[in-house]
mmCIF file with all atom_site columns, C-alpha atoms and ligand atoms in Angstrom:
data_model
loop_
_atom_site.group_PDB
_atom_site.id
_atom_site.type_symbol
_atom_site.label_atom_id
_atom_site.label_alt_id
_atom_site.label_comp_id
_atom_site.label_asym_id
_atom_site.label_entity_id
_atom_site.label_seq_id
_atom_site.pdbx_PDB_ins_code
_atom_site.Cartn_x
_atom_site.Cartn_y
_atom_site.Cartn_z
_atom_site.occupancy
_atom_site.B_iso_or_equiv
_atom_site.pdbx_formal_charge
_atom_site.auth_seq_id
_atom_site.auth_comp_id
_atom_site.auth_asym_id
_atom_site.auth_atom_id
_atom_site.pdbx_PDB_model_num
ATOM   1   C CA  . UNK A 1 1   ? 62.960 62.681 -98.644 1.00 50.00 ? 1   UNK A CA  1
ATOM   2   C CA  . UNK A 1 2   ? 61.322 60.280 -96.134 1.00 57.00 ? 2   UNK A CA  1
ATOM   3   C CA  . UNK A 1 3   ? 61.095 61.307 -92.965 1.00 67.00 ? 3   UNK A CA  1
ATOM   4   C CA  . UNK A 1 4   ? 62.972 59.317 -90.097 1.00 83.00 ? 4   UNK A CA  1
ATOM   5   C CA  . UNK A 1 5   ? 61.944 58.911 -86.447 1.00 92.00 ? 5   UNK A CA  1
ATOM   6   C CA  . UNK A 1 6   ? 65.468 58.203 -84.956 1.00 97.00 ? 6   UNK A CA  1
ATOM   7   C CA  . UNK A 1 7   ? 65.580 59.321 -81.423 1.00 98.00 ? 7   UNK A CA  1
ATOM   8   C CA  . UNK A 1 8   ? 69.299 59.885 -81.037 1.00 98.00 ? 8   UNK A CA  1
ATOM   9   C CA  . UNK A 1 9   ? 70.232 59.069 -76.790 1.00 98.00 ? 9   UNK A CA  1
ATOM   10  C CA  . UNK A 1 10  ? 73.208 59.751 -75.338 1.00 98.00 ? 10  UNK A CA  1
ATOM   11  C CA  . UNK A 1 11  ? 75.278 61.343 -72.336 1.00 98.00 ? 11  UNK A CA  1
ATOM   12  C CA  . UNK A 1 12  ? 78.312 63.683 -72.657 1.00 98.00 ? 12  UNK A CA  1
ATOM   13  C CA  . UNK A 1 13  ? 80.433 65.603 -70.841 1.00 98.00 ? 13  UNK A CA  1
ATOM   14  C CA  . UNK A 1 14  ? 80.951 69.551 -71.022 1.00 98.00 ? 14  UNK A CA  1
ATOM   15  C CA  . UNK A 1 15  ? 83.757 69.239 -73.541 1.00 98.00 ? 15  UNK A CA  1
ATOM   16  C CA  . UNK A 1 16  ? 80.929 66.423 -75.514 1.00 98.00 ? 16  UNK A CA  1
ATOM   17  C CA  . UNK A 1 17  ? 82.729 63.887 -74.487 1.00 98.00 ? 17  UNK A CA  1
ATOM   18  C CA  . UNK A 1 18  ? 81.071 60.087 -74.152 1.00 98.00 ? 18  UNK A CA  1
ATOM   19  C CA  . UNK A 1 19  ? 83.493 57.566 -73.732 1.00 98.00 ? 19  UNK A CA  1
ATOM   20  C CA  . UNK A 1 20  ? 87.216 56.159 -73.493 1.00 98.00 ? 20  UNK A CA  1
ATOM   21  C CA  . UNK A 1 21  ? 89.340 53.237 -74.422 1.00 96.00 ? 21  UNK A CA  1
ATOM   22  C CA  . UNK A 1 22  ? 85.797 51.513 -75.442 1.00 96.00 ? 22  UNK A CA  1
ATOM   23  C CA  . UNK A 1 23  ? 83.774 52.160 -72.232 1.00 97.00 ? 23  UNK A CA  1
ATOM   24  C CA  . UNK A 1 24  ? 81.889 54.981 -70.478 1.00 98.00 ? 24  UNK A CA  1
ATOM   25  C CA  . UNK A 1 25  ? 84.130 57.395 -68.648 1.00 98.00 ? 25  UNK A CA  1
ATOM   26  C CA  . UNK A 1 26  ? 81.825 57.920 -65.175 1.00 98.00 ? 26  UNK A CA  1
ATOM   27  C CA  . UNK A 1 27  ? 79.032 55.562 -63.634 1.00 97.00 ? 27  UNK A CA  1
ATOM   28  C CA  . UNK A 1 28  ? 75.707 58.199 -63.008 1.00 98.00 ? 28  UNK A CA  1
ATOM   29  C CA  . UNK A 1 29  ? 73.777 55.206 -61.684 1.00 98.00 ? 29  UNK A CA  1
ATOM   30  C CA  . UNK A 1 30  ? 70.718 58.057 -62.683 1.00 98.00 ? 30  UNK A CA  1
ATOM   31  C CA  . UNK A 1 31  ? 71.460 58.194 -65.722 1.00 98.00 ? 31  UNK A CA  1
ATOM   32  C CA  . UNK A 1 32  ? 71.857 54.034 -66.682 1.00 97.00 ? 32  UNK A CA  1
ATOM   33  C CA  . UNK A 1 33  ? 68.475 53.645 -64.867 1.00 97.00 ? 33  UNK A CA  1
ATOM   34  C CA  . UNK A 1 34  ? 67.047 56.928 -67.285 1.00 98.00 ? 34  UNK A CA  1
ATOM   35  C CA  . UNK A 1 35  ? 69.028 55.634 -70.410 1.00 98.00 ? 35  UNK A CA  1
ATOM   36  C CA  . UNK A 1 36  ? 67.217 51.839 -69.648 1.00 97.00 ? 36  UNK A CA  1
ATOM   37  C CA  . UNK A 1 37  ? 64.190 53.150 -68.964 1.00 97.00 ? 37  UNK A CA  1
ATOM   38  C CA  . UNK A 1 38  ? 63.444 55.430 -72.157 1.00 97.00 ? 38  UNK A CA  1
ATOM   39  C CA  . UNK A 1 39  ? 64.841 52.388 -74.879 1.00 98.00 ? 39  UNK A CA  1
ATOM   40  C CA  . UNK A 1 40  ? 62.659 49.716 -72.849 1.00 97.00 ? 40  UNK A CA  1
ATOM   41  C CA  . UNK A 1 41  ? 60.583 47.764 -75.098 1.00 97.00 ? 41  UNK A CA  1
ATOM   42  C CA  . UNK A 1 42  ? 62.328 49.688 -78.163 1.00 97.00 ? 42  UNK A CA  1
ATOM   43  C CA  . UNK A 1 43  ? 64.221 49.123 -81.096 1.00 98.00 ? 43  UNK A CA  1
ATOM   44  C CA  . UNK A 1 44  ? 68.095 50.278 -80.364 1.00 98.00 ? 44  UNK A CA  1
ATOM   45  C CA  . UNK A 1 45  ? 70.899 50.551 -83.008 1.00 98.00 ? 45  UNK A CA  1
ATOM   46  C CA  . UNK A 1 46  ? 73.815 50.015 -82.053 1.00 98.00 ? 46  UNK A CA  1
ATOM   47  C CA  . UNK A 1 47  ? 78.265 49.423 -83.334 1.00 98.00 ? 47  UNK A CA  1
ATOM   48  C CA  . UNK A 1 48  ? 79.121 46.909 -83.069 1.00 98.00 ? 48  UNK A CA  1
ATOM   49  C CA  . UNK A 1 49  ? 81.966 48.226 -80.514 1.00 98.00 ? 49  UNK A CA  1
ATOM   50  C CA  . UNK A 1 50  ? 79.477 50.015 -78.239 1.00 98.00 ? 50  UNK A CA  1
ATOM   51  C CA  . UNK A 1 51  ? 77.753 46.170 -78.813 1.00 97.00 ? 51  UNK A CA  1
ATOM   52  C CA  . UNK A 1 52  ? 80.820 44.924 -77.363 1.00 96.00 ? 52  UNK A CA  1
ATOM   53  C CA  . UNK A 1 53  ? 80.833 46.248 -74.415 1.00 96.00 ? 53  UNK A CA  1
ATOM   54  C CA  . UNK A 1 54  ? 78.236 46.250 -72.778 1.00 95.00 ? 54  UNK A CA  1
ATOM   55  C CA  . UNK A 1 55  ? 76.958 43.910 -69.828 1.00 90.00 ? 55  UNK A CA  1
ATOM   56  C CA  . UNK A 1 56  ? 73.906 43.397 -70.431 1.00 93.00 ? 56  UNK A CA  1
ATOM   57  C CA  . UNK A 1 57  ? 70.896 42.993 -73.331 1.00 95.00 ? 57  UNK A CA  1
ATOM   58  C CA  . UNK A 1 58  ? 67.966 43.158 -72.072 1.00 96.00 ? 58  UNK A CA  1
ATOM   59  C CA  . UNK A 1 59  ? 65.218 40.292 -73.797 1.00 96.00 ? 59  UNK A CA  1
ATOM   60  C CA  . UNK A 1 60  ? 62.560 43.081 -74.451 1.00 96.00 ? 60  UNK A CA  1
ATOM   61  C CA  . UNK A 1 61  ? 65.148 45.226 -76.826 1.00 97.00 ? 61  UNK A CA  1
ATOM   62  C CA  . UNK A 1 62  ? 65.396 44.677 -80.406 1.00 97.00 ? 62  UNK A CA  1
ATOM   63  C CA  . UNK A 1 63  ? 69.113 45.509 -80.907 1.00 98.00 ? 63  UNK A CA  1
ATOM   64  C CA  . UNK A 1 64  ? 70.049 46.255 -84.538 1.00 98.00 ? 64  UNK A CA  1
ATOM   65  C CA  . UNK A 1 65  ? 74.059 46.460 -84.331 1.00 98.00 ? 65  UNK A CA  1
ATOM   66  C CA  . UNK A 1 66  ? 76.354 47.592 -87.216 1.00 98.00 ? 66  UNK A CA  1
ATOM   67  C CA  . UNK A 1 67  ? 79.196 46.117 -88.345 1.00 98.00 ? 67  UNK A CA  1
ATOM   68  C CA  . UNK A 1 68  ? 80.947 45.889 -91.323 1.00 98.00 ? 68  UNK A CA  1
ATOM   69  C CA  . UNK A 1 69  ? 82.150 43.145 -91.116 1.00 98.00 ? 69  UNK A CA  1
ATOM   70  C CA  . UNK A 1 70  ? 80.122 40.927 -92.956 1.00 98.00 ? 70  UNK A CA  1
ATOM   71  C CA  . UNK A 1 71  ? 80.657 37.861 -91.067 1.00 98.00 ? 71  UNK A CA  1
ATOM   72  C CA  . UNK A 1 72  ? 79.688 38.999 -88.105 1.00 97.00 ? 72  UNK A CA  1
ATOM   73  C CA  . UNK A 1 73  ? 77.378 36.546 -86.119 1.00 96.00 ? 73  UNK A CA  1
ATOM   74  C CA  . UNK A 1 74  ? 75.984 37.114 -82.822 1.00 94.00 ? 74  UNK A CA  1
ATOM   75  C CA  . UNK A 1 75  ? 73.591 33.599 -81.754 1.00 92.00 ? 75  UNK A CA  1
ATOM   76  C CA  . UNK A 1 76  ? 71.327 36.048 -78.832 1.00 94.00 ? 76  UNK A CA  1
ATOM   77  C CA  . UNK A 1 77  ? 67.615 36.198 -80.302 1.00 95.00 ? 77  UNK A CA  1
ATOM   78  C CA  . UNK A 1 78  ? 67.019 39.794 -80.071 1.00 96.00 ? 78  UNK A CA  1
ATOM   79  C CA  . UNK A 1 79  ? 70.190 41.050 -82.011 1.00 97.00 ? 79  UNK A CA  1
ATOM   80  C CA  . UNK A 1 80  ? 69.849 41.651 -85.745 1.00 97.00 ? 80  UNK A CA  1
ATOM   81  C CA  . UNK A 1 81  ? 73.263 42.191 -87.514 1.00 98.00 ? 81  UNK A CA  1
ATOM   82  C CA  . UNK A 1 82  ? 73.054 45.153 -90.220 1.00 98.00 ? 82  UNK A CA  1
ATOM   83  C CA  . UNK A 1 83  ? 75.655 46.467 -92.382 1.00 98.00 ? 83  UNK A CA  1
ATOM   84  C CA  . UNK A 1 84  ? 74.312 49.913 -93.549 1.00 97.00 ? 84  UNK A CA  1
ATOM   85  C CA  . UNK A 1 85  ? 73.027 53.031 -91.774 1.00 97.00 ? 85  UNK A CA  1
ATOM   86  C CA  . UNK A 1 86  ? 70.181 52.319 -95.074 1.00 96.00 ? 86  UNK A CA  1
ATOM   87  C CA  . UNK A 1 87  ? 69.362 49.134 -93.364 1.00 97.00 ? 87  UNK A CA  1
ATOM   88  C CA  . UNK A 1 88  ? 67.678 50.766 -90.483 1.00 97.00 ? 88  UNK A CA  1
ATOM   89  C CA  . UNK A 1 89  ? 64.014 51.390 -90.037 1.00 95.00 ? 89  UNK A CA  1
ATOM   90  C CA  . UNK A 1 90  ? 62.913 54.626 -90.365 1.00 92.00 ? 90  UNK A CA  1
ATOM   91  C CA  . UNK A 1 91  ? 60.510 53.941 -88.161 1.00 90.00 ? 91  UNK A CA  1
ATOM   92  C CA  . UNK A 1 92  ? 59.205 51.599 -85.807 1.00 88.00 ? 92  UNK A CA  1
ATOM   93  C CA  . UNK A 1 93  ? 56.308 49.514 -85.255 1.00 86.00 ? 93  UNK A CA  1
ATOM   94  C CA  . UNK A 1 94  ? 53.484 48.688 -82.847 1.00 89.00 ? 94  UNK A CA  1
ATOM   95  C CA  . UNK A 1 95  ? 54.946 51.093 -80.651 1.00 90.00 ? 95  UNK A CA  1
ATOM   96  C CA  . UNK A 1 96  ? 58.277 50.750 -80.851 1.00 95.00 ? 96  UNK A CA  1
ATOM   97  C CA  . UNK A 1 97  ? 60.943 53.607 -81.490 1.00 97.00 ? 97  UNK A CA  1
ATOM   98  C CA  . UNK A 1 98  ? 64.104 53.273 -83.130 1.00 98.00 ? 98  UNK A CA  1
ATOM   99  C CA  . UNK A 1 99  ? 66.715 54.424 -80.911 1.00 98.00 ? 99  UNK A CA  1
ATOM   100 C CA  . UNK A 1 100 ? 70.118 55.231 -81.880 1.00 98.00 ? 100 UNK A CA  1
ATOM   101 C CA  . UNK A 1 101 ? 72.048 54.172 -78.554 1.00 98.00 ? 101 UNK A CA  1
ATOM   102 C CA  . UNK A 1 102 ? 76.031 55.045 -80.200 1.00 97.00 ? 102 UNK A CA  1
ATOM   103 C CA  . UNK A 1 103 ? 78.893 55.177 -80.223 1.00 96.00 ? 103 UNK A CA  1
ATOM   104 C CA  . UNK A 1 104 ? 80.628 58.006 -81.642 1.00 98.00 ? 104 UNK A CA  1
ATOM   105 C CA  . UNK A 1 105 ? 80.638 56.560 -85.493 1.00 98.00 ? 105 UNK A CA  1
ATOM   106 C CA  . UNK A 1 106 ? 77.083 55.395 -85.056 1.00 98.00 ? 106 UNK A CA  1
ATOM   107 C CA  . UNK A 1 107 ? 76.042 58.865 -83.559 1.00 98.00 ? 107 UNK A CA  1
ATOM   108 C CA  . UNK A 1 108 ? 78.186 60.925 -86.582 1.00 98.00 ? 108 UNK A CA  1
ATOM   109 C CA  . UNK A 1 109 ? 76.765 58.689 -89.541 1.00 97.00 ? 109 UNK A CA  1
ATOM   110 C CA  . UNK A 1 110 ? 72.379 58.976 -88.257 1.00 97.00 ? 110 UNK A CA  1
ATOM   111 C CA  . UNK A 1 111 ? 72.281 62.512 -86.688 1.00 96.00 ? 111 UNK A CA  1
ATOM   112 C CA  . UNK A 1 112 ? 71.292 64.438 -90.378 1.00 95.00 ? 112 UNK A CA  1
ATOM   113 C CA  . UNK A 1 113 ? 68.607 61.477 -89.993 1.00 94.00 ? 113 UNK A CA  1
ATOM   114 C CA  . UNK A 1 114 ? 67.506 62.281 -86.155 1.00 96.00 ? 114 UNK A CA  1
ATOM   115 C CA  . UNK A 1 115 ? 64.470 64.051 -85.547 1.00 96.00 ? 115 UNK A CA  1
ATOM   116 C CA  . UNK A 1 116 ? 65.125 63.807 -81.486 1.00 97.00 ? 116 UNK A CA  1
ATOM   117 C CA  . UNK A 1 117 ? 68.135 63.800 -79.605 1.00 98.00 ? 117 UNK A CA  1
ATOM   118 C CA  . UNK A 1 118 ? 67.822 63.126 -75.983 1.00 98.00 ? 118 UNK A CA  1
ATOM   119 C CA  . UNK A 1 119 ? 70.701 64.694 -74.407 1.00 98.00 ? 119 UNK A CA  1
ATOM   120 C CA  . UNK A 1 120 ? 72.448 63.695 -70.834 1.00 98.00 ? 120 UNK A CA  1
ATOM   121 C CA  . UNK A 1 121 ? 74.686 66.624 -70.033 1.00 98.00 ? 121 UNK A CA  1
ATOM   122 C CA  . UNK A 1 122 ? 76.942 65.963 -67.323 1.00 98.00 ? 122 UNK A CA  1
ATOM   123 C CA  . UNK A 1 123 ? 78.393 69.130 -66.175 1.00 98.00 ? 123 UNK A CA  1
ATOM   124 C CA  . UNK A 1 124 ? 81.948 68.824 -66.094 1.00 98.00 ? 124 UNK A CA  1
ATOM   125 C CA  . UNK A 1 125 ? 84.695 67.108 -67.584 1.00 98.00 ? 125 UNK A CA  1
ATOM   126 C CA  . UNK A 1 126 ? 86.036 63.821 -67.900 1.00 98.00 ? 126 UNK A CA  1
ATOM   127 C CA  . UNK A 1 127 ? 89.667 62.412 -69.901 1.00 98.00 ? 127 UNK A CA  1
ATOM   128 C CA  . UNK A 1 128 ? 88.480 60.281 -73.177 1.00 98.00 ? 128 UNK A CA  1
ATOM   129 C CA  . UNK A 1 129 ? 88.721 60.041 -76.584 1.00 98.00 ? 129 UNK A CA  1
ATOM   130 C CA  . UNK A 1 130 ? 85.301 59.649 -78.340 1.00 98.00 ? 130 UNK A CA  1
ATOM   131 C CA  . UNK A 1 131 ? 82.840 62.151 -79.002 1.00 98.00 ? 131 UNK A CA  1
ATOM   132 C CA  . UNK A 1 132 ? 79.299 63.566 -79.367 1.00 98.00 ? 132 UNK A CA  1
ATOM   133 C CA  . UNK A 1 133 ? 79.169 65.566 -82.425 1.00 98.00 ? 133 UNK A CA  1
ATOM   134 C CA  . UNK A 1 134 ? 77.643 69.259 -83.183 1.00 97.00 ? 134 UNK A CA  1
ATOM   135 C CA  . UNK A 1 135 ? 73.702 68.872 -83.288 1.00 97.00 ? 135 UNK A CA  1
ATOM   136 C CA  . UNK A 1 136 ? 72.787 72.229 -81.757 1.00 96.00 ? 136 UNK A CA  1
ATOM   137 C CA  . UNK A 1 137 ? 72.771 74.019 -85.466 1.00 95.00 ? 137 UNK A CA  1
ATOM   138 C CA  . UNK A 1 138 ? 70.092 71.651 -86.429 1.00 96.00 ? 138 UNK A CA  1
ATOM   139 C CA  . UNK A 1 139 ? 68.168 71.634 -83.303 1.00 97.00 ? 139 UNK A CA  1
ATOM   140 C CA  . UNK A 1 140 ? 66.563 73.026 -80.601 1.00 96.00 ? 140 UNK A CA  1
ATOM   141 C CA  . UNK A 1 141 ? 65.658 71.958 -76.484 1.00 96.00 ? 141 UNK A CA  1
ATOM   142 C CA  . UNK A 1 142 ? 62.196 71.333 -75.823 1.00 95.00 ? 142 UNK A CA  1
ATOM   143 C CA  . UNK A 1 143 ? 61.861 70.213 -73.174 1.00 95.00 ? 143 UNK A CA  1
ATOM   144 C CA  . UNK A 1 144 ? 63.826 69.575 -69.395 1.00 97.00 ? 144 UNK A CA  1
ATOM   145 C CA  . UNK A 1 145 ? 62.983 65.735 -68.273 1.00 95.00 ? 145 UNK A CA  1
ATOM   146 C CA  . UNK A 1 146 ? 65.454 66.135 -64.990 1.00 97.00 ? 146 UNK A CA  1
ATOM   147 C CA  . UNK A 1 147 ? 68.172 68.873 -63.799 1.00 98.00 ? 147 UNK A CA  1
ATOM   148 C CA  . UNK A 1 148 ? 70.455 68.675 -60.588 1.00 98.00 ? 148 UNK A CA  1
ATOM   149 C CA  . UNK A 1 149 ? 74.269 69.501 -59.858 1.00 98.00 ? 149 UNK A CA  1
ATOM   150 C CA  . UNK A 1 150 ? 75.439 66.718 -61.798 1.00 98.00 ? 150 UNK A CA  1
ATOM   151 C CA  . UNK A 1 151 ? 74.022 66.629 -64.709 1.00 98.00 ? 151 UNK A CA  1
ATOM   152 C CA  . UNK A 1 152 ? 70.118 67.770 -67.252 1.00 98.00 ? 152 UNK A CA  1
ATOM   153 C CA  . UNK A 1 153 ? 68.095 65.611 -69.164 1.00 98.00 ? 153 UNK A CA  1
ATOM   154 C CA  . UNK A 1 154 ? 67.030 67.325 -72.090 1.00 98.00 ? 154 UNK A CA  1
ATOM   155 C CA  . UNK A 1 155 ? 64.724 66.750 -75.160 1.00 98.00 ? 155 UNK A CA  1
ATOM   156 C CA  . UNK A 1 156 ? 66.162 68.288 -77.904 1.00 98.00 ? 156 UNK A CA  1
ATOM   157 C CA  . UNK A 1 157 ? 63.638 68.295 -81.739 1.00 97.00 ? 157 UNK A CA  1
ATOM   158 C CA  . UNK A 1 158 ? 65.150 69.056 -85.314 1.00 96.00 ? 158 UNK A CA  1
ATOM   159 C CA  . UNK A 1 159 ? 64.595 72.330 -86.844 1.00 94.00 ? 159 UNK A CA  1
ATOM   160 C CA  . UNK A 1 160 ? 62.071 72.609 -89.750 1.00 82.00 ? 160 UNK A CA  1
ATOM   161 C CA  . UNK A 1 161 ? 62.853 74.358 -92.139 1.00 65.00 ? 161 UNK A CA  1
ATOM   162 C CA  . UNK A 1 162 ? 60.404 75.292 -94.834 1.00 59.00 ? 162 UNK A CA  1
ATOM   163 C CA  . UNK A 1 163 ? 57.705 78.184 -96.192 1.00 57.00 ? 163 UNK A CA  1
HETATM 164 N N1  . NAP B 2 .   ? 78.243 58.616 -73.276 1.00 59.14 ? 201 NAP B N1  1
HETATM 165 C C1  . NAP B 2 .   ? 77.024 57.705 -74.337 1.00 59.14 ? 201 NAP B C1  1
HETATM 166 O O1  . NAP B 2 .   ? 75.930 57.935 -74.275 1.00 59.14 ? 201 NAP B O1  1
HETATM 167 C C2  . NAP B 2 .   ? 77.472 56.368 -75.440 1.00 59.14 ? 201 NAP B C2  1
HETATM 168 C C3  . NAP B 2 .   ? 76.759 55.457 -75.741 1.00 59.14 ? 201 NAP B C3  1
HETATM 169 C C4  . NAP B 2 .   ? 77.280 54.807 -76.264 1.00 59.14 ? 201 NAP B C4  1
HETATM 170 C C5  . NAP B 2 .   ? 78.704 54.591 -76.761 1.00 59.14 ? 201 NAP B C5  1
HETATM 171 N N2  . NAP B 2 .   ? 79.565 55.448 -75.977 1.00 59.14 ? 201 NAP B N2  1
HETATM 172 C C6  . NAP B 2 .   ? 80.982 55.209 -76.468 1.00 59.14 ? 201 NAP B C6  1
HETATM 173 O O2  . NAP B 2 .   ? 81.250 55.756 -77.206 1.00 59.14 ? 201 NAP B O2  1
HETATM 174 C C7  . NAP B 2 .   ? 82.726 54.342 -77.606 1.00 59.14 ? 201 NAP B C7  1
HETATM 175 C C8  . NAP B 2 .   ? 82.487 53.654 -78.487 1.00 59.14 ? 201 NAP B C8  1
HETATM 176 O O3  . NAP B 2 .   ? 82.022 55.059 -80.160 1.00 59.14 ? 201 NAP B O3  1
HETATM 177 P P1  . NAP B 2 .   ? 83.001 54.156 -81.714 1.00 59.14 ? 201 NAP B P1  1
HETATM 178 O O4  . NAP B 2 .   ? 82.690 55.283 -82.002 1.00 59.14 ? 201 NAP B O4  1
HETATM 179 O O5  . NAP B 2 .   ? 84.271 53.981 -81.314 1.00 59.14 ? 201 NAP B O5  1
HETATM 180 O O6  . NAP B 2 .   ? 81.955 52.813 -81.732 1.00 59.14 ? 201 NAP B O6  1
HETATM 181 P P2  . NAP B 2 .   ? 80.808 52.290 -82.278 1.00 59.14 ? 201 NAP B P2  1
HETATM 182 O O7  . NAP B 2 .   ? 80.257 53.864 -83.013 1.00 59.14 ? 201 NAP B O7  1
HETATM 183 O O8  . NAP B 2 .   ? 80.406 52.420 -81.075 1.00 59.14 ? 201 NAP B O8  1
HETATM 184 O O9  . NAP B 2 .   ? 81.595 51.500 -83.026 1.00 59.14 ? 201 NAP B O9  1
HETATM 185 C C9  . NAP B 2 .   ? 82.090 51.435 -84.361 1.00 59.14 ? 201 NAP B C9  1
HETATM 186 C C10 . NAP B 2 .   ? 82.009 50.221 -85.315 1.00 59.14 ? 201 NAP B C10 1
HETATM 187 O O10 . NAP B 2 .   ? 80.251 50.496 -86.062 1.00 59.14 ? 201 NAP B O10 1
HETATM 188 C C11 . NAP B 2 .   ? 80.099 49.659 -86.585 1.00 59.14 ? 201 NAP B C11 1
HETATM 189 N N3  . NAP B 2 .   ? 80.143 50.709 -88.147 1.00 59.14 ? 201 NAP B N3  1
HETATM 190 C C12 . NAP B 2 .   ? 80.393 51.799 -88.130 1.00 59.14 ? 201 NAP B C12 1
HETATM 191 N N4  . NAP B 2 .   ? 79.814 52.602 -88.604 1.00 59.14 ? 201 NAP B N4  1
HETATM 192 C C13 . NAP B 2 .   ? 79.076 52.152 -89.554 1.00 59.14 ? 201 NAP B C13 1
HETATM 193 C C14 . NAP B 2 .   ? 78.257 52.211 -91.021 1.00 59.14 ? 201 NAP B C14 1
HETATM 194 N N5  . NAP B 2 .   ? 77.984 53.010 -91.722 1.00 59.14 ? 201 NAP B N5  1
HETATM 195 N N6  . NAP B 2 .   ? 77.815 50.717 -91.460 1.00 59.14 ? 201 NAP B N6  1
HETATM 196 C C15 . NAP B 2 .   ? 78.385 49.531 -91.256 1.00 59.14 ? 201 NAP B C15 1
HETATM 197 N N7  . NAP B 2 .   ? 79.228 49.478 -89.894 1.00 59.14 ? 201 NAP B N7  1
HETATM 198 C C16 . NAP B 2 .   ? 79.369 50.707 -89.262 1.00 59.14 ? 201 NAP B C16 1
HETATM 199 C C17 . NAP B 2 .   ? 81.944 49.302 -87.591 1.00 59.14 ? 201 NAP B C17 1
HETATM 200 O O11 . NAP B 2 .   ? 82.079 47.831 -86.692 1.00 59.14 ? 201 NAP B O11 1
HETATM 201 P P3  . NAP B 2 .   ? 83.271 47.361 -87.554 1.00 59.14 ? 201 NAP B P3  1
HETATM 202 O O12 . NAP B 2 .   ? 84.188 47.271 -86.959 1.00 59.14 ? 201 NAP B O12 1
HETATM 203 O O13 . NAP B 2 .   ? 83.237 45.324 -86.761 1.00 59.14 ? 201 NAP B O13 1
HETATM 204 O O14 . NAP B 2 .   ? 82.726 47.192 -88.885 1.00 59.14 ? 201 NAP B O14 1
HETATM 205 C C18 . NAP B 2 .   ? 82.664 50.369 -86.461 1.00 59.14 ? 201 NAP B C18 1
HETATM 206 O O15 . NAP B 2 .   ? 83.958 50.046 -86.138 1.00 59.14 ? 201 NAP B O15 1
HETATM 207 C C19 . NAP B 2 .   ? 82.963 53.968 -76.149 1.00 59.14 ? 201 NAP B C19 1
HETATM 208 O O16 . NAP B 2 .   ? 83.515 54.292 -75.638 1.00 59.14 ? 201 NAP B O16 1
HETATM 209 C C20 . NAP B 2 .   ? 81.439 53.514 -75.418 1.00 59.14 ? 201 NAP B C20 1
HETATM 210 O O17 . NAP B 2 .   ? 81.128 53.959 -74.754 1.00 59.14 ? 201 NAP B O17 1
HETATM 211 C C21 . NAP B 2 .   ? 78.953 55.925 -74.992 1.00 59.14 ? 201 NAP B C21 1
#
């Protein structure tokens, strides 16, 4: 199987909640700054529902929006509408990375092919109806970028199996 360089990036609470009523359940500006900084200038893969909840589109980024609706269009020049996971590029080019940015359906559909996961762990619980999938048995924490009493930000790498 051809190896992907996809990076999943998400914030979740202690019960793996990531969303509520098509919104983020929290307002944590330092995490939004982290997300925008990490993904700036790259390819961002996003589900149609999350895309429609976003307040801002950055002209530096290339957005790949997943929908099964063949009639879905966006007039934003930075947005490419795609209809299946196979249309996501395996790797970026020209220094661009491929960031999987949610939501829940998209994380679940791509996690088996991600090489890295960046998780902001929010150290409390929120009401919510969308979750980040289990990944810990296939990934190990490699680096802690940030930690305080409210959140931690960690990079995980896929465990490579083989002889
Ligand atoms: N905490 C975080 O880090 C974070 C990050 C991102 C999002 N979120 C939250 O996650 C929630 C949204 O997640 P969600 O699971 O409801 O929606 P979503 O993953 O954002 O979007 C789901 C939509 O994507 C399309 N889709 C899904 N799988 C597909 C496939 N295999 N091929 C083609 N299209 C596909 C479908 O669009 P159509 O219906 O148009 O066909 C589907 O309805 C929101 O609450 C959002 O705030 C949280």
